[in-house]
């Protein structure tokens, strides 16, 4: 059974870069779209982007080029970098898997709260 | 991209059936059979309940079913139980190759 776990700082200063890593256990990172989703407190989830391989990456246009997703197959991990953060980027960040026989985001990691504040 | 439109709240009594709707456009819900539904209990991780409009993943109760007509997708929960009380979010693939979520519907079991 595949499990995902996010890790990274819980506090980031405005204008700096948010960096998160998702470790995949119980399965390979090959052949799936590895996804980042965030959910501001009390609001709906927001899809940030996903990556299958270096030629198949999509981002939410609302991020205006600030996001980068990468996959490290050797470590069975994938990551998110979001630059020039503001308070509006404060949210619970989830990693998730998409693809295979189930075309939905499943499973999800437990989520990690990232606050942007000085 | 705009969030898909969902009613803020819906309620029902145990044993009843309720339907939650999700309205988009021809560029998302109406254009693709890639609509999914997620259940989220307070403080918990969203759980996939329906994908590809009508399909249930293993582990999702068969009391949950999905459908679509035009630009509106629907989630029906039959035989309502107290444990179904949660927030429900729809999501859809879009013509831009991205995904969009709905604003969410809070289900209250009376």
CSV table of C-alpha atoms in Angstrom, one decimal:
chain,number,residue,atom,x,y,z
A,1,UNK,CA,0.0,0.0,0.0
A,2,UNK,CA,1.5,3.3,-1.1
A,3,UNK,CA,2.0,5.9,1.6
A,4,UNK,CA,3.1,9.5,1.2
A,5,UNK,CA,4.6,11.8,3.8
A,6,UNK,CA,5.4,15.5,3.4
A,7,UNK,CA,8.3,17.2,5.1
A,8,UNK,CA,9.6,20.7,5.3
A,9,UNK,CA,9.7,23.9,7.3
A,10,UNK,CA,6.4,25.0,8.9
A,11,UNK,CA,7.3,28.7,8.8
A,12,UNK,CA,8.6,30.6,5.8
A,13,UNK,CA,9.3,34.4,5.7
A,14,UNK,CA,7.7,36.6,3.0
A,15,UNK,CA,9.6,36.8,-0.3
A,16,UNK,CA,11.5,33.6,0.5
A,17,UNK,CA,11.1,30.2,-1.1
A,18,UNK,CA,8.9,27.5,0.3
A,19,UNK,CA,10.4,24.0,-0.1
A,20,UNK,CA,8.6,20.7,0.6
A,21,UNK,CA,9.5,17.1,0.0
A,22,UNK,CA,7.1,14.1,-0.3
A,23,UNK,CA,8.5,10.7,0.4
A,24,UNK,CA,6.8,7.8,-1.3
A,25,UNK,CA,6.9,4.4,0.4
A,26,UNK,CA,5.4,1.1,-0.6
A,27,UNK,CA,5.6,1.8,-4.3
A,28,UNK,CA,7.7,3.3,-7.1
A,29,UNK,CA,7.5,6.9,-8.3
A,30,UNK,CA,7.6,5.7,-11.9
A,31,UNK,CA,4.4,5.9,-14.0
A,32,UNK,CA,2.3,8.3,-12.0
A,33,UNK,CA,1.6,12.0,-11.8
A,34,UNK,CA,3.0,13.2,-8.5
A,35,UNK,CA,0.9,16.1,-7.3
A,36,UNK,CA,0.9,19.0,-4.9
A,37,UNK,CA,-2.4,20.4,-3.6
A,38,UNK,CA,-2.8,23.0,-0.9
A,39,UNK,CA,-5.7,24.1,1.3
A,40,UNK,CA,-5.8,27.4,3.1
A,41,UNK,CA,-7.5,27.2,6.5
A,42,UNK,CA,-11.3,27.0,6.0
A,43,UNK,CA,-11.1,27.0,2.2
A,44,UNK,CA,-11.3,24.5,-0.6
A,45,UNK,CA,-8.3,22.6,-1.9
A,46,UNK,CA,-6.3,24.2,-4.7
A,47,UNK,CA,-4.4,22.0,-7.2
A,48,UNK,CA,-0.9,23.4,-7.6
A,49,UNK,CA,0.6,21.1,-10.2
A,50,UNK,CA,1.9,17.6,-11.0
A,51,UNK,CA,4.7,15.9,-12.8
A,52,UNK,CA,5.0,12.6,-14.6
A,53,UNK,CA,8.5,13.1,-16.0
A,54,UNK,CA,10.6,16.0,-17.2
A,55,UNK,CA,8.5,16.4,-20.3
A,56,UNK,CA,5.1,16.1,-18.6
A,57,UNK,CA,4.7,18.8,-16.0
A,58,UNK,CA,1.7,21.1,-15.4
A,59,UNK,CA,1.2,23.9,-13.0
A,60,UNK,CA,-1.7,26.0,-11.9
A,61,UNK,CA,-1.5,29.2,-13.9
A,62,UNK,CA,-2.6,31.1,-10.8
A,63,UNK,CA,0.9,30.5,-9.4
A,64,UNK,CA,2.3,32.7,-12.2
A,65,UNK,CA,5.5,30.7,-12.7
A,66,UNK,CA,6.5,30.6,-9.0
A,67,UNK,CA,6.3,26.8,-8.6
A,68,UNK,CA,8.7,24.1,-9.5
A,69,UNK,CA,8.0,20.4,-9.1
A,70,UNK,CA,10.7,17.8,-9.4
A,71,UNK,CA,11.0,14.0,-8.9
A,72,UNK,CA,14.0,12.2,-7.5
A,73,UNK,CA,13.6,8.5,-8.5
A,74,UNK,CA,16.7,7.4,-6.7
A,75,UNK,CA,15.2,8.6,-3.4
A,76,UNK,CA,11.5,7.8,-4.2
A,77,UNK,CA,10.7,11.4,-3.5
A,78,UNK,CA,9.3,14.4,-5.2
A,79,UNK,CA,9.4,18.1,-4.2
A,80,UNK,CA,7.8,21.5,-4.5
A,81,UNK,CA,9.5,24.8,-4.5
A,82,UNK,CA,7.4,27.9,-4.4
A,83,UNK,CA,9.3,31.2,-4.6
A,84,UNK,CA,8.5,34.7,-3.6
A,85,UNK,CA,5.8,33.6,-1.0
A,86,UNK,CA,3.3,35.9,0.6
A,87,UNK,CA,0.8,35.4,3.4
A,88,UNK,CA,-1.6,34.2,0.8
A,89,UNK,CA,0.5,31.1,0.4
A,90,UNK,CA,-0.2,30.0,4.0
A,91,UNK,CA,-2.0,26.7,3.8
A,92,UNK,CA,-1.9,23.0,4.5
A,93,UNK,CA,0.2,21.5,1.7
A,94,UNK,CA,-0.6,18.0,0.6
A,95,UNK,CA,1.2,15.7,-1.8
A,96,UNK,CA,-0.8,13.1,-3.7
A,97,UNK,CA,-0.6,10.6,-6.5
A,98,UNK,CA,-2.6,10.7,-9.7
A,99,UNK,CA,-2.9,8.1,-12.4
A,100,UNK,CA,-2.9,4.4,-13.0
A,101,UNK,CA,-6.2,2.7,-12.9
A,102,UNK,CA,-7.7,5.3,-10.6
A,103,UNK,CA,-7.9,8.7,-12.2
A,104,UNK,CA,-8.2,10.7,-9.0
A,105,UNK,CA,-5.9,12.1,-6.4
A,106,UNK,CA,-5.3,9.0,-4.2
A,107,UNK,CA,-3.6,8.5,-1.9
A,108,UNK,CA,-2.8,11.8,-0.1
A,109,UNK,CA,-0.1,12.5,2.4
A,110,UNK,CA,-1.1,13.7,5.9
A,111,UNK,CA,-0.5,17.3,4.9
A,112,UNK,CA,1.8,19.9,6.4
A,113,UNK,CA,0.9,23.4,7.5
A,114,UNK,CA,3.1,26.1,6.1
A,115,UNK,CA,2.7,29.6,7.5
A,116,UNK,CA,4.2,32.6,5.8
A,117,UNK,CA,5.1,35.2,8.3
A,118,UNK,CA,8.0,37.4,9.4
B,1,UNK,CA,-9.3,29.4,-13.4
B,2,UNK,CA,-12.5,29.7,-11.4
B,3,UNK,CA,-13.5,27.1,-8.8
B,4,UNK,CA,-16.4,24.9,-9.7
B,5,UNK,CA,-19.7,25.9,-8.1
B,6,UNK,CA,-21.2,24.0,-5.2
B,7,UNK,CA,-23.9,24.8,-2.7
B,8,UNK,CA,-22.4,25.7,0.6
B,9,UNK,CA,-24.4,23.3,2.6
B,10,UNK,CA,-26.9,20.5,2.4
B,11,UNK,CA,-28.6,18.4,5.1
B,12,UNK,CA,-30.5,15.2,5.5
B,13,UNK,CA,-31.8,12.7,8.0
B,14,UNK,CA,-30.3,9.3,8.6
B,15,UNK,CA,-31.5,6.8,6.0
B,16,UNK,CA,-32.4,9.4,3.4
B,17,UNK,CA,-30.7,10.1,0.1
B,18,UNK,CA,-29.1,13.4,-0.7
B,19,UNK,CA,-27.5,14.8,-3.8
B,20,UNK,CA,-24.6,17.3,-4.0
B,21,UNK,CA,-24.1,19.2,-7.3
B,22,UNK,CA,-21.1,20.7,-8.9
B,23,UNK,CA,-21.4,23.1,-11.8
B,24,UNK,CA,-18.7,24.0,-14.2
B,25,UNK,CA,-18.4,24.9,-17.8
B,26,UNK,CA,-17.8,23.1,-21.2
B,27,UNK,CA,-14.1,23.7,-20.6
B,28,UNK,CA,-14.1,21.4,-17.5
B,29,UNK,CA,-17.0,19.4,-16.2
B,30,UNK,CA,-18.9,19.4,-19.4
B,31,UNK,CA,-16.0,18.7,-21.6
B,32,UNK,CA,-14.4,15.6,-19.9
B,33,UNK,CA,-15.5,12.6,-18.0
B,34,UNK,CA,-12.7,13.3,-15.5
B,35,UNK,CA,-14.7,14.5,-12.5
B,36,UNK,CA,-13.8,13.3,-9.0
B,37,UNK,CA,-15.4,13.7,-5.6
B,38,UNK,CA,-13.6,13.9,-2.2
B,39,UNK,CA,-14.9,13.6,1.4
B,40,UNK,CA,-13.1,15.5,4.1
B,41,UNK,CA,-13.9,15.2,7.8
B,42,UNK,CA,-12.8,18.1,10.0
B,43,UNK,CA,-9.0,18.2,10.4
B,44,UNK,CA,-8.6,15.1,8.2
B,45,UNK,CA,-7.1,14.4,4.8
B,46,UNK,CA,-9.5,14.4,1.8
B,47,UNK,CA,-10.5,11.0,0.7
B,48,UNK,CA,-11.3,10.0,-2.9
B,49,UNK,CA,-14.9,8.7,-3.2
B,50,UNK,CA,-15.6,8.9,-6.9
B,51,UNK,CA,-13.5,9.2,-10.0
B,52,UNK,CA,-14.2,9.4,-13.8
B,53,UNK,CA,-17.7,10.7,-12.9
B,54,UNK,CA,-19.1,7.4,-11.8
B,55,UNK,CA,-16.4,5.0,-10.6
B,56,UNK,CA,-15.8,4.1,-7.0
B,57,UNK,CA,-12.3,3.3,-5.8
B,58,UNK,CA,-11.8,0.3,-3.5
B,59,UNK,CA,-12.5,1.4,0.0
B,60,UNK,CA,-15.3,3.8,-0.9
B,61,UNK,CA,-18.8,2.8,0.3
B,62,UNK,CA,-21.2,1.7,-2.4
B,63,UNK,CA,-23.7,4.1,-0.9
B,64,UNK,CA,-21.9,6.8,-2.9
B,65,UNK,CA,-22.6,7.3,-6.6
B,66,UNK,CA,-21.8,9.9,-9.2
B,67,UNK,CA,-23.3,11.2,-12.4
B,68,UNK,CA,-23.1,14.0,-14.8
B,69,UNK,CA,-25.4,16.0,-17.1
B,70,UNK,CA,-24.0,18.7,-19.3
B,71,UNK,CA,-21.9,21.0,-17.2
B,72,UNK,CA,-23.1,19.7,-13.8
B,73,UNK,CA,-21.8,16.7,-12.0
B,74,UNK,CA,-23.6,15.2,-9.0
B,75,UNK,CA,-22.7,13.0,-6.0
B,76,UNK,CA,-25.5,11.0,-4.4
B,77,UNK,CA,-25.3,9.5,-1.0
B,78,UNK,CA,-28.0,6.9,-0.2
B,79,UNK,CA,-28.9,5.5,3.2
B,80,UNK,CA,-27.4,8.6,4.9
B,81,UNK,CA,-25.4,7.8,8.1
B,82,UNK,CA,-23.9,10.0,10.8
B,83,UNK,CA,-20.4,9.2,9.6
B,84,UNK,CA,-21.2,10.8,6.2
B,85,UNK,CA,-21.3,14.2,7.9
B,86,UNK,CA,-18.3,16.0,6.2
B,87,UNK,CA,-17.2,18.5,3.6
B,88,UNK,CA,-17.5,17.2,0.0
B,89,UNK,CA,-15.4,18.7,-2.9
B,90,UNK,CA,-15.7,18.0,-6.6
B,91,UNK,CA,-12.8,18.4,-8.9
B,92,UNK,CA,-12.5,18.3,-12.7
B,93,UNK,CA,-9.9,18.2,-15.4
B,94,UNK,CA,-9.8,21.3,-17.6
B,95,UNK,CA,-9.1,22.1,-21.2
B,96,UNK,CA,-5.9,23.8,-20.0
B,97,UNK,CA,-4.6,20.5,-18.8
B,98,UNK,CA,-5.0,21.5,-15.2
B,99,UNK,CA,-7.4,20.5,-12.4
B,100,UNK,CA,-9.8,22.7,-10.5
B,101,UNK,CA,-11.8,22.0,-7.3
B,102,UNK,CA,-15.2,23.1,-6.2
B,103,UNK,CA,-15.9,25.4,-3.3
B,104,UNK,CA,-17.1,22.6,-1.2
B,105,UNK,CA,-20.5,21.5,0.3
B,106,UNK,CA,-20.9,20.8,4.0
B,107,UNK,CA,-23.2,17.9,4.6
B,108,UNK,CA,-25.0,17.9,7.9
B,109,UNK,CA,-26.8,14.7,9.1
B,110,UNK,CA,-29.7,15.8,11.2
